[in-house]
Amino acid sequence: MESQGYLKLIMWQKSMELVEFSYALIRMLPVSESECLGSQMRRAVVSIPSNIAEGYTRYGAGEYTRFLKIALGSCAELETQLQICVRTCLLTEDAVCKAADLLVEIKRMLNASIRTLRRKK
């Protein structure tokens, strides 16, 4: 695998799109929540493409799978944080809809990649 081949991965590209959109959502949060919840959201969303990239550059399917699972966990974190924003009326459901849709798409791709890599072991 070439070191920057992950740039061509659709799941990496989609997760970078999610980063951009999530940062826009975080800017919509009240200042009081931007430091705490916003900070957690930034860490979770940045972790997704970062782990995809790091796993891709590791040797072997086992290592790559491990990093994809971490990215999947970060998806769940961000999904939860977005739900917290909606349930506490910090953001509207309409505002988080695109991020939620991207998360569903990215989780599907991560799960499919994990299944494929398991078969290669």
PDB file of C-alpha atoms in Angstrom:
ATOM      1  CA  MET A   1       0.000   0.000   0.000  1.00  0.00           C
ATOM      2  CA  GLU A   2       1.326   3.418  -0.866  1.00  0.00           C
ATOM      3  CA  SER A   3       1.600   5.806   2.057  1.00  0.00           C
ATOM      4  CA  GLN A   4      -1.002   8.313   0.833  1.00  0.00           C
ATOM      5  CA  GLY A   5      -3.292   5.870  -0.947  1.00  0.00           C
ATOM      6  CA  TYR A   6      -5.904   6.564   1.723  1.00  0.00           C
ATOM      7  CA  LEU A   7      -6.565   9.917   0.009  1.00  0.00           C
ATOM      8  CA  LYS A   8      -8.353   7.938  -2.712  1.00  0.00           C
ATOM      9  CA  LEU A   9     -10.609   6.079  -0.274  1.00  0.00           C
ATOM     10  CA  ILE A  10     -14.232   7.234  -0.468  1.00  0.00           C
ATOM     11  CA  MET A  11     -14.693   6.611   3.277  1.00  0.00           C
ATOM     12  CA  TRP A  12     -11.716   8.916   4.011  1.00  0.00           C
ATOM     13  CA  GLN A  13     -13.044  11.586   1.628  1.00  0.00           C
ATOM     14  CA  LYS A  14     -16.544  11.377   3.138  1.00  0.00           C
ATOM     15  CA  SER A  15     -15.118  11.565   6.656  1.00  0.00           C
ATOM     16  CA  MET A  16     -13.190  14.714   5.690  1.00  0.00           C
ATOM     17  CA  GLU A  17     -16.474  16.169   4.424  1.00  0.00           C
ATOM     18  CA  LEU A  18     -17.979  15.259   7.798  1.00  0.00           C
ATOM     19  CA  VAL A  19     -15.130  17.113   9.552  1.00  0.00           C
ATOM     20  CA  GLU A  20     -15.890  20.265   7.582  1.00  0.00           C
ATOM     21  CA  PHE A  21     -19.620  20.068   8.218  1.00  0.00           C
ATOM     22  CA  SER A  22     -19.166  19.248  11.912  1.00  0.00           C
ATOM     23  CA  TYR A  23     -16.884  22.231  12.405  1.00  0.00           C
ATOM     24  CA  ALA A  24     -19.637  24.424  10.943  1.00  0.00           C
ATOM     25  CA  LEU A  25     -22.113  22.889  13.416  1.00  0.00           C
ATOM     26  CA  ILE A  26     -19.724  23.442  16.316  1.00  0.00           C
ATOM     27  CA  ARG A  27     -19.498  27.135  15.381  1.00  0.00           C
ATOM     28  CA  MET A  28     -23.303  27.258  15.811  1.00  0.00           C
ATOM     29  CA  LEU A  29     -23.092  26.111  19.435  1.00  0.00           C
ATOM     30  CA  PRO A  30     -23.391  28.665  22.230  1.00  0.00           C
ATOM     31  CA  VAL A  31     -20.007  29.799  23.548  1.00  0.00           C
ATOM     32  CA  SER A  32     -20.723  28.051  26.851  1.00  0.00           C
ATOM     33  CA  GLU A  33     -20.934  24.678  25.051  1.00  0.00           C
ATOM     34  CA  SER A  34     -18.278  25.306  22.435  1.00  0.00           C
ATOM     35  CA  GLU A  35     -15.424  24.612  24.846  1.00  0.00           C
ATOM     36  CA  CYS A  36     -16.776  21.407  26.378  1.00  0.00           C
ATOM     37  CA  LEU A  37     -19.142  19.653  23.982  1.00  0.00           C
ATOM     38  CA  GLY A  38     -17.615  21.339  20.930  1.00  0.00           C
ATOM     39  CA  SER A  39     -14.161  20.173  21.953  1.00  0.00           C
ATOM     40  CA  GLN A  40     -15.371  16.579  22.346  1.00  0.00           C
ATOM     41  CA  MET A  41     -17.100  16.742  18.969  1.00  0.00           C
ATOM     42  CA  ARG A  42     -13.931  18.055  17.307  1.00  0.00           C
ATOM     43  CA  ARG A  43     -11.840  15.234  18.784  1.00  0.00           C
ATOM     44  CA  ALA A  44     -14.353  12.567  17.721  1.00  0.00           C
ATOM     45  CA  VAL A  45     -14.828  13.821  14.164  1.00  0.00           C
ATOM     46  CA  VAL A  46     -11.102  14.368  13.557  1.00  0.00           C
ATOM     47  CA  SER A  47     -10.420  10.859  14.841  1.00  0.00           C
ATOM     48  CA  ILE A  48     -12.454   9.281  12.031  1.00  0.00           C
ATOM     49  CA  PRO A  49     -10.333  10.227   8.976  1.00  0.00           C
ATOM     50  CA  SER A  50      -7.175  10.166  11.091  1.00  0.00           C
ATOM     51  CA  ASN A  51      -7.661   6.518  12.055  1.00  0.00           C
ATOM     52  CA  ILE A  52      -8.619   5.538   8.519  1.00  0.00           C
ATOM     53  CA  ALA A  53      -5.377   7.113   7.275  1.00  0.00           C
ATOM     54  CA  GLU A  54      -3.208   5.672  10.035  1.00  0.00           C
ATOM     55  CA  GLY A  55      -4.644   2.186   9.649  1.00  0.00           C
ATOM     56  CA  TYR A  56      -4.199   2.289   5.888  1.00  0.00           C
ATOM     57  CA  THR A  57      -0.480   2.974   6.267  1.00  0.00           C
ATOM     58  CA  ARG A  58       0.043   0.117   8.744  1.00  0.00           C
ATOM     59  CA  TYR A  59       1.258  -3.278   7.677  1.00  0.00           C
ATOM     60  CA  GLY A  60      -1.278  -6.051   7.546  1.00  0.00           C
ATOM     61  CA  ALA A  61      -5.026  -6.453   7.573  1.00  0.00           C
ATOM     62  CA  GLY A  62      -5.145  -6.927  11.354  1.00  0.00           C
ATOM     63  CA  GLU A  63      -3.649  -3.517  12.095  1.00  0.00           C
ATOM     64  CA  TYR A  64      -5.820  -1.809   9.491  1.00  0.00           C
ATOM     65  CA  THR A  65      -8.933  -3.472  10.924  1.00  0.00           C
ATOM     66  CA  ARG A  66      -8.037  -2.292  14.427  1.00  0.00           C
ATOM     67  CA  PHE A  67      -7.817   1.343  13.275  1.00  0.00           C
ATOM     68  CA  LEU A  68     -11.053   1.092  11.296  1.00  0.00           C
ATOM     69  CA  LYS A  69     -12.773  -0.162  14.457  1.00  0.00           C
ATOM     70  CA  ILE A  70     -11.432   2.866  16.333  1.00  0.00           C
ATOM     71  CA  ALA A  71     -12.833   5.104  13.566  1.00  0.00           C
ATOM     72  CA  LEU A  72     -16.168   3.309  13.936  1.00  0.00           C
ATOM     73  CA  GLY A  73     -16.118   4.018  17.671  1.00  0.00           C
ATOM     74  CA  SER A  74     -15.465   7.687  16.954  1.00  0.00           C
ATOM     75  CA  CYS A  75     -18.502   7.671  14.650  1.00  0.00           C
ATOM     76  CA  ALA A  76     -20.610   6.422  17.558  1.00  0.00           C
ATOM     77  CA  GLU A  77     -19.171   9.144  19.806  1.00  0.00           C
ATOM     78  CA  LEU A  78     -20.003  11.892  17.328  1.00  0.00           C
ATOM     79  CA  GLU A  79     -23.455  10.428  16.706  1.00  0.00           C
ATOM     80  CA  THR A  80     -24.119  10.542  20.452  1.00  0.00           C
ATOM     81  CA  GLN A  81     -22.812  14.096  20.754  1.00  0.00           C
ATOM     82  CA  LEU A  82     -25.035  15.244  17.888  1.00  0.00           C
ATOM     83  CA  GLN A  83     -28.032  13.628  19.620  1.00  0.00           C
ATOM     84  CA  ILE A  84     -27.093  15.465  22.820  1.00  0.00           C
ATOM     85  CA  CYS A  85     -27.095  18.731  20.863  1.00  0.00           C
ATOM     86  CA  VAL A  86     -30.565  18.008  19.485  1.00  0.00           C
ATOM     87  CA  ARG A  87     -32.060  16.708  22.749  1.00  0.00           C
ATOM     88  CA  THR A  88     -30.805  19.711  24.711  1.00  0.00           C
ATOM     89  CA  CYS A  89     -31.974  22.123  21.973  1.00  0.00           C
ATOM     90  CA  LEU A  90     -28.457  23.353  21.209  1.00  0.00           C
ATOM     91  CA  LEU A  91     -28.937  22.437  17.536  1.00  0.00           C
ATOM     92  CA  THR A  92     -32.005  21.549  15.508  1.00  0.00           C
ATOM     93  CA  GLU A  93     -32.580  18.162  13.957  1.00  0.00           C
ATOM     94  CA  ASP A  94     -32.508  19.840  10.546  1.00  0.00           C
ATOM     95  CA  ALA A  95     -29.079  21.306  11.312  1.00  0.00           C
ATOM     96  CA  VAL A  96     -27.538  17.922  12.157  1.00  0.00           C
ATOM     97  CA  CYS A  97     -29.335  15.988   9.391  1.00  0.00           C
ATOM     98  CA  LYS A  98     -26.460  16.156   6.883  1.00  0.00           C
ATOM     99  CA  ALA A  99     -23.915  15.092   9.502  1.00  0.00           C
ATOM    100  CA  ALA A 100     -26.164  12.200  10.561  1.00  0.00           C
ATOM    101  CA  ASP A 101     -26.556  11.090   6.943  1.00  0.00           C
ATOM    102  CA  LEU A 102     -22.786  11.226   6.393  1.00  0.00           C
ATOM    103  CA  LEU A 103     -22.246   9.211   9.563  1.00  0.00           C
ATOM    104  CA  VAL A 104     -24.590   6.462   8.348  1.00  0.00           C
ATOM    105  CA  GLU A 105     -22.745   6.326   5.029  1.00  0.00           C
ATOM    106  CA  ILE A 106     -19.292   6.297   6.649  1.00  0.00           C
ATOM    107  CA  LYS A 107     -20.287   3.598   9.165  1.00  0.00           C
ATOM    108  CA  ARG A 108     -21.542   1.419   6.306  1.00  0.00           C
ATOM    109  CA  MET A 109     -18.238   1.791   4.474  1.00  0.00           C
ATOM    110  CA  LEU A 110     -16.202   1.133   7.621  1.00  0.00           C
ATOM    111  CA  ASN A 111     -18.198  -2.004   8.428  1.00  0.00           C
ATOM    112  CA  ALA A 112     -17.878  -3.273   4.851  1.00  0.00           C
ATOM    113  CA  SER A 113     -14.114  -2.671   4.901  1.00  0.00           C
ATOM    114  CA  ILE A 114     -13.758  -4.428   8.249  1.00  0.00           C
ATOM    115  CA  ARG A 115     -15.688  -7.462   6.932  1.00  0.00           C
ATOM    116  CA  THR A 116     -13.517  -7.581   3.794  1.00  0.00           C
ATOM    117  CA  LEU A 117     -10.299  -7.314   5.798  1.00  0.00           C
ATOM    118  CA  ARG A 118     -11.438 -10.109   8.167  1.00  0.00           C
ATOM    119  CA  ARG A 119     -11.853 -12.414   5.188  1.00  0.00           C
ATOM    120  CA  LYS A 120      -8.299 -11.623   4.045  1.00  0.00           C
ATOM    121  CA  LYS A 121      -6.738 -12.654   7.378  1.00  0.00           C
TER     122      LYS A 121
END
